[in-house]
Amino acid sequence: MKLNNYIYSLTNLNVSNKFKNQNLIKSNRNTTSMNLNKSISQNIVDRISFGAGKQFALNRELLSSITKVNGQDVTKLTASNNVLDFKQGSYYKVQTSSGLTAILTAGNGGGVHMPTTEFNLGENFSLAPSDWKDLDKTEKLFTYLGRDKSGYCAYSNYSNTEIKDMLGSVGIKPGFFEIKSDTTSNKFYMLDDGTIYPQYQVDGIRGALNLTNYFKEGYTKDSVFTIDGKDFKLDDSGHLNVPEGTACVMENITRKK
């Protein structure tokens, strides 16, 4: 009886081990198959990515080679005396921060955009997602400054460094500057760190400085107000006479009683 039980147990053990071995072989085959499929899929993705990247690079070169659009010369976008002037029907080249050569024009109401459909580059023309994103930032900054005289849309969506760098790339330096686009024209003042103020705010501060009677605030004719690097003193009535064109922003004003 004990011998029979031993043989029975041994038989079950052999059968169990056989099934385990079969399952292990099956598992190894599945794992190998999954790894092979994954490798094949990754190779396909890599080939597609390489092909797309090569096409994006060719499209970049094609875009930068354009010299005329609708019979009009494409000129470099450059400010003159800190004035940037976008005209409808004109086309301007500008290099974005990613190195893309963009071609911009003015639309209605001060909008600035790249009219890709006017370049006759074919329906399949495209750029890398990062280039589209960079182009969008460039278009929007010039559009915001061309349409919004407060500058709010610009300084609430871009850092001071971005504003300074992007404007600097087209020749705009810190100080008073103007953006003209279509029929709109907006003026601003930019500090060395890229902070911008609308012209009307600068004029408002200047007006407040000139209207204030500083004798009533404890100042005397010997007091010195340094504004935009220039020294001013009070007149006989206790008022300042700050001329138009002075950059009256709080960062540029110091007072000594």
PDB file of C-alpha atoms in Angstrom, residues 44-191:
ATOM      1  CA  ILE A  44       9.616  51.534 -37.441  1.00  0.00           C
ATOM      2  CA  VAL A  45       9.144  54.562 -35.152  1.00  0.00           C
ATOM      3  CA  ASP A  46      12.839  55.420 -35.438  1.00  0.00           C
ATOM      4  CA  ARG A  47      12.677  55.236 -39.242  1.00  0.00           C
ATOM      5  CA  ILE A  48       9.567  57.400 -39.365  1.00  0.00           C
ATOM      6  CA  SER A  49      11.112  59.929 -36.950  1.00  0.00           C
ATOM      7  CA  PHE A  50      14.327  60.052 -38.980  1.00  0.00           C
ATOM      8  CA  GLY A  51      12.373  60.514 -42.207  1.00  0.00           C
ATOM      9  CA  ALA A  52      10.180  63.252 -40.723  1.00  0.00           C
ATOM     10  CA  GLY A  53      13.186  65.006 -39.192  1.00  0.00           C
ATOM     11  CA  LYS A  54      14.973  64.983 -42.544  1.00  0.00           C
ATOM     12  CA  GLN A  55      11.895  66.429 -44.274  1.00  0.00           C
ATOM     13  CA  PHE A  56      11.509  69.121 -41.596  1.00  0.00           C
ATOM     14  CA  ALA A  57      15.147  70.131 -42.131  1.00  0.00           C
ATOM     15  CA  LEU A  58      14.606  70.341 -45.911  1.00  0.00           C
ATOM     16  CA  ASN A  59      11.473  72.444 -45.384  1.00  0.00           C
ATOM     17  CA  ARG A  60      13.458  74.810 -43.151  1.00  0.00           C
ATOM     18  CA  GLU A  61      15.997  75.307 -45.929  1.00  0.00           C
ATOM     19  CA  LEU A  62      13.224  75.775 -48.484  1.00  0.00           C
ATOM     20  CA  LEU A  63      11.576  78.441 -46.344  1.00  0.00           C
ATOM     21  CA  SER A  64      14.821  80.344 -45.823  1.00  0.00           C
ATOM     22  CA  SER A  65      15.503  80.332 -49.590  1.00  0.00           C
ATOM     23  CA  ILE A  66      12.336  82.309 -50.436  1.00  0.00           C
ATOM     24  CA  THR A  67      13.179  85.785 -51.768  1.00  0.00           C
ATOM     25  CA  LYS A  68       9.837  86.823 -53.253  1.00  0.00           C
ATOM     26  CA  VAL A  69       6.180  86.324 -52.313  1.00  0.00           C
ATOM     27  CA  ASN A  70       3.403  87.391 -54.681  1.00  0.00           C
ATOM     28  CA  GLY A  71       5.970  89.299 -56.700  1.00  0.00           C
ATOM     29  CA  GLN A  72       7.129  91.292 -53.659  1.00  0.00           C
ATOM     30  CA  ASP A  73      10.692  91.157 -52.337  1.00  0.00           C
ATOM     31  CA  VAL A  74      11.122  89.556 -48.920  1.00  0.00           C
ATOM     32  CA  THR A  75      13.175  91.957 -46.773  1.00  0.00           C
ATOM     33  CA  LYS A  76      14.858  91.520 -43.421  1.00  0.00           C
ATOM     34  CA  LEU A  77      12.713  92.669 -40.514  1.00  0.00           C
ATOM     35  CA  THR A  78      14.702  95.491 -38.918  1.00  0.00           C
ATOM     36  CA  ALA A  79      13.654  98.450 -36.775  1.00  0.00           C
ATOM     37  CA  SER A  80      14.617 101.955 -37.866  1.00  0.00           C
ATOM     38  CA  ASN A  81      15.210 104.414 -35.002  1.00  0.00           C
ATOM     39  CA  ASN A  82      13.487 101.894 -32.699  1.00  0.00           C
ATOM     40  CA  VAL A  83      10.376 101.868 -34.894  1.00  0.00           C
ATOM     41  CA  LEU A  84       9.201  98.547 -36.334  1.00  0.00           C
ATOM     42  CA  ASP A  85       6.825  99.004 -39.261  1.00  0.00           C
ATOM     43  CA  PHE A  86       4.741  96.111 -40.633  1.00  0.00           C
ATOM     44  CA  LYS A  87       2.940  96.994 -43.866  1.00  0.00           C
ATOM     45  CA  GLN A  88       0.186  95.012 -45.524  1.00  0.00           C
ATOM     46  CA  GLY A  89       1.382  93.458 -48.759  1.00  0.00           C
ATOM     47  CA  SER A  90       4.998  93.450 -47.603  1.00  0.00           C
ATOM     48  CA  TYR A  91       6.924  90.414 -46.403  1.00  0.00           C
ATOM     49  CA  TYR A  92       9.655  90.289 -43.776  1.00  0.00           C
ATOM     50  CA  LYS A  93      12.211  87.680 -42.776  1.00  0.00           C
ATOM     51  CA  VAL A  94      12.990  87.167 -39.115  1.00  0.00           C
ATOM     52  CA  GLN A  95      14.900  84.412 -37.352  1.00  0.00           C
ATOM     53  CA  THR A  96      13.167  82.870 -34.352  1.00  0.00           C
ATOM     54  CA  SER A  97      14.952  81.726 -31.204  1.00  0.00           C
ATOM     55  CA  SER A  98      15.075  78.147 -32.559  1.00  0.00           C
ATOM     56  CA  GLY A  99      16.857  79.303 -35.715  1.00  0.00           C
ATOM     57  CA  LEU A 100      13.824  79.057 -38.002  1.00  0.00           C
ATOM     58  CA  THR A 101      13.646  81.675 -40.753  1.00  0.00           C
ATOM     59  CA  ALA A 102      10.070  82.948 -40.603  1.00  0.00           C
ATOM     60  CA  ILE A 103       8.426  85.167 -43.213  1.00  0.00           C
ATOM     61  CA  LEU A 104       5.896  87.545 -41.687  1.00  0.00           C
ATOM     62  CA  THR A 105       3.352  90.004 -43.001  1.00  0.00           C
ATOM     63  CA  ALA A 106       0.706  92.298 -41.520  1.00  0.00           C
ATOM     64  CA  GLY A 107      -2.966  91.390 -41.518  1.00  0.00           C
ATOM     65  CA  ASN A 108      -6.025  93.463 -40.738  1.00  0.00           C
ATOM     66  CA  GLY A 109      -6.140  95.290 -37.419  1.00  0.00           C
ATOM     67  CA  GLY A 110      -2.477  94.926 -36.543  1.00  0.00           C
ATOM     68  CA  GLY A 111      -2.185  91.144 -36.674  1.00  0.00           C
ATOM     69  CA  VAL A 112       1.164  89.682 -37.724  1.00  0.00           C
ATOM     70  CA  HIS A 113       1.434  86.165 -39.156  1.00  0.00           C
ATOM     71  CA  MET A 114       3.304  83.884 -41.565  1.00  0.00           C
ATOM     72  CA  PRO A 115       1.098  83.378 -44.667  1.00  0.00           C
ATOM     73  CA  THR A 116       2.312  79.852 -45.484  1.00  0.00           C
ATOM     74  CA  THR A 117      -0.363  79.261 -48.147  1.00  0.00           C
ATOM     75  CA  GLU A 118       1.027  82.166 -50.198  1.00  0.00           C
ATOM     76  CA  PHE A 119       4.460  80.530 -50.556  1.00  0.00           C
ATOM     77  CA  ASN A 120       3.353  77.791 -52.991  1.00  0.00           C
ATOM     78  CA  LEU A 121       5.251  75.122 -51.086  1.00  0.00           C
ATOM     79  CA  GLY A 122       2.652  72.393 -51.558  1.00  0.00           C
ATOM     80  CA  GLU A 123      -0.066  70.936 -49.376  1.00  0.00           C
ATOM     81  CA  ASN A 124       2.330  68.642 -47.500  1.00  0.00           C
ATOM     82  CA  PHE A 125       4.660  71.417 -46.335  1.00  0.00           C
ATOM     83  CA  SER A 126       5.154  71.238 -42.596  1.00  0.00           C
ATOM     84  CA  LEU A 127       7.637  72.036 -39.854  1.00  0.00           C
ATOM     85  CA  ALA A 128       8.717  70.379 -36.634  1.00  0.00           C
ATOM     86  CA  PRO A 129       6.265  70.947 -33.745  1.00  0.00           C
ATOM     87  CA  SER A 130       8.950  72.928 -31.887  1.00  0.00           C
ATOM     88  CA  ASP A 131       9.327  75.249 -34.902  1.00  0.00           C
ATOM     89  CA  TRP A 132       5.573  75.829 -35.129  1.00  0.00           C
ATOM     90  CA  LYS A 133       5.523  76.641 -31.411  1.00  0.00           C
ATOM     91  CA  ASP A 134       8.417  79.080 -31.745  1.00  0.00           C
ATOM     92  CA  LEU A 135       6.808  80.711 -34.783  1.00  0.00           C
ATOM     93  CA  ASP A 136       3.551  81.100 -32.866  1.00  0.00           C
ATOM     94  CA  LYS A 137       5.359  82.930 -30.042  1.00  0.00           C
ATOM     95  CA  THR A 138       7.015  85.288 -32.526  1.00  0.00           C
ATOM     96  CA  GLU A 139       3.776  86.051 -34.368  1.00  0.00           C
ATOM     97  CA  LYS A 140       1.859  86.653 -31.150  1.00  0.00           C
ATOM     98  CA  LEU A 141       4.411  88.997 -29.557  1.00  0.00           C
ATOM     99  CA  PHE A 142       4.385  91.346 -32.555  1.00  0.00           C
ATOM    100  CA  THR A 143       0.599  91.037 -32.821  1.00  0.00           C
ATOM    101  CA  TYR A 144       0.101  91.831 -29.129  1.00  0.00           C
ATOM    102  CA  LEU A 145       2.327  94.910 -29.323  1.00  0.00           C
ATOM    103  CA  GLY A 146       0.738  95.999 -32.606  1.00  0.00           C
ATOM    104  CA  ARG A 147      -2.847  95.684 -31.358  1.00  0.00           C
ATOM    105  CA  ASP A 148      -2.676  96.313 -27.610  1.00  0.00           C
ATOM    106  CA  LYS A 149      -1.411  99.747 -26.587  1.00  0.00           C
ATOM    107  CA  SER A 150      -1.304  98.690 -22.917  1.00  0.00           C
ATOM    108  CA  GLY A 151       1.260  95.967 -23.580  1.00  0.00           C
ATOM    109  CA  TYR A 152      -0.620  93.732 -21.116  1.00  0.00           C
ATOM    110  CA  CYS A 153      -0.924  90.753 -23.488  1.00  0.00           C
ATOM    111  CA  ALA A 154       2.810  90.868 -24.117  1.00  0.00           C
ATOM    112  CA  TYR A 155       4.134  91.153 -20.566  1.00  0.00           C
ATOM    113  CA  SER A 156       1.561  88.694 -19.176  1.00  0.00           C
ATOM    114  CA  ASN A 157       2.516  85.967 -21.677  1.00  0.00           C
ATOM    115  CA  TYR A 158       6.257  86.514 -22.030  1.00  0.00           C
ATOM    116  CA  SER A 159       9.101  86.968 -19.577  1.00  0.00           C
ATOM    117  CA  ASN A 160      11.061  90.220 -19.602  1.00  0.00           C
ATOM    118  CA  THR A 161      14.051  88.337 -21.004  1.00  0.00           C
ATOM    119  CA  GLU A 162      11.973  86.875 -23.852  1.00  0.00           C
ATOM    120  CA  ILE A 163      10.604  90.307 -24.747  1.00  0.00           C
ATOM    121  CA  LYS A 164      14.039  91.929 -24.703  1.00  0.00           C
ATOM    122  CA  ASP A 165      15.634  89.129 -26.744  1.00  0.00           C
ATOM    123  CA  MET A 166      12.850  88.910 -29.339  1.00  0.00           C
ATOM    124  CA  LEU A 167      12.696  92.671 -29.832  1.00  0.00           C
ATOM    125  CA  GLY A 168      16.478  92.864 -29.813  1.00  0.00           C
ATOM    126  CA  SER A 169      16.633  90.321 -32.645  1.00  0.00           C
ATOM    127  CA  VAL A 170      14.951  92.886 -34.929  1.00  0.00           C
ATOM    128  CA  GLY A 171      17.023  95.841 -33.725  1.00  0.00           C
ATOM    129  CA  ILE A 172      14.837  97.310 -30.978  1.00  0.00           C
ATOM    130  CA  LYS A 173      16.914  98.569 -28.047  1.00  0.00           C
ATOM    131  CA  PRO A 174      15.850  99.558 -24.506  1.00  0.00           C
ATOM    132  CA  GLY A 175      14.188 102.961 -24.449  1.00  0.00           C
ATOM    133  CA  PHE A 176      11.167 104.324 -26.287  1.00  0.00           C
ATOM    134  CA  PHE A 177      10.058 102.152 -29.202  1.00  0.00           C
ATOM    135  CA  GLU A 178       7.097 101.930 -31.544  1.00  0.00           C
ATOM    136  CA  ILE A 179       5.296  99.067 -33.290  1.00  0.00           C
ATOM    137  CA  LYS A 180       3.345  99.919 -36.427  1.00  0.00           C
ATOM    138  CA  SER A 181       1.135  97.312 -38.058  1.00  0.00           C
ATOM    139  CA  ASP A 182      -1.432  97.983 -40.772  1.00  0.00           C
ATOM    140  CA  THR A 183      -3.313 101.068 -39.529  1.00  0.00           C
ATOM    141  CA  THR A 184      -2.343 100.773 -35.852  1.00  0.00           C
ATOM    142  CA  SER A 185       0.611 102.295 -34.025  1.00  0.00           C
ATOM    143  CA  ASN A 186       1.542 101.754 -30.396  1.00  0.00           C
ATOM    144  CA  LYS A 187       4.401 103.250 -28.396  1.00  0.00           C
ATOM    145  CA  PHE A 188       6.170 101.777 -25.375  1.00  0.00           C
ATOM    146  CA  TYR A 189       9.168 102.235 -23.146  1.00  0.00           C
ATOM    147  CA  MET A 190      11.484  99.308 -22.376  1.00  0.00           C
ATOM    148  CA  LEU A 191      13.913  99.114 -19.462  1.00  0.00           C
TER     149      LEU A 191
END
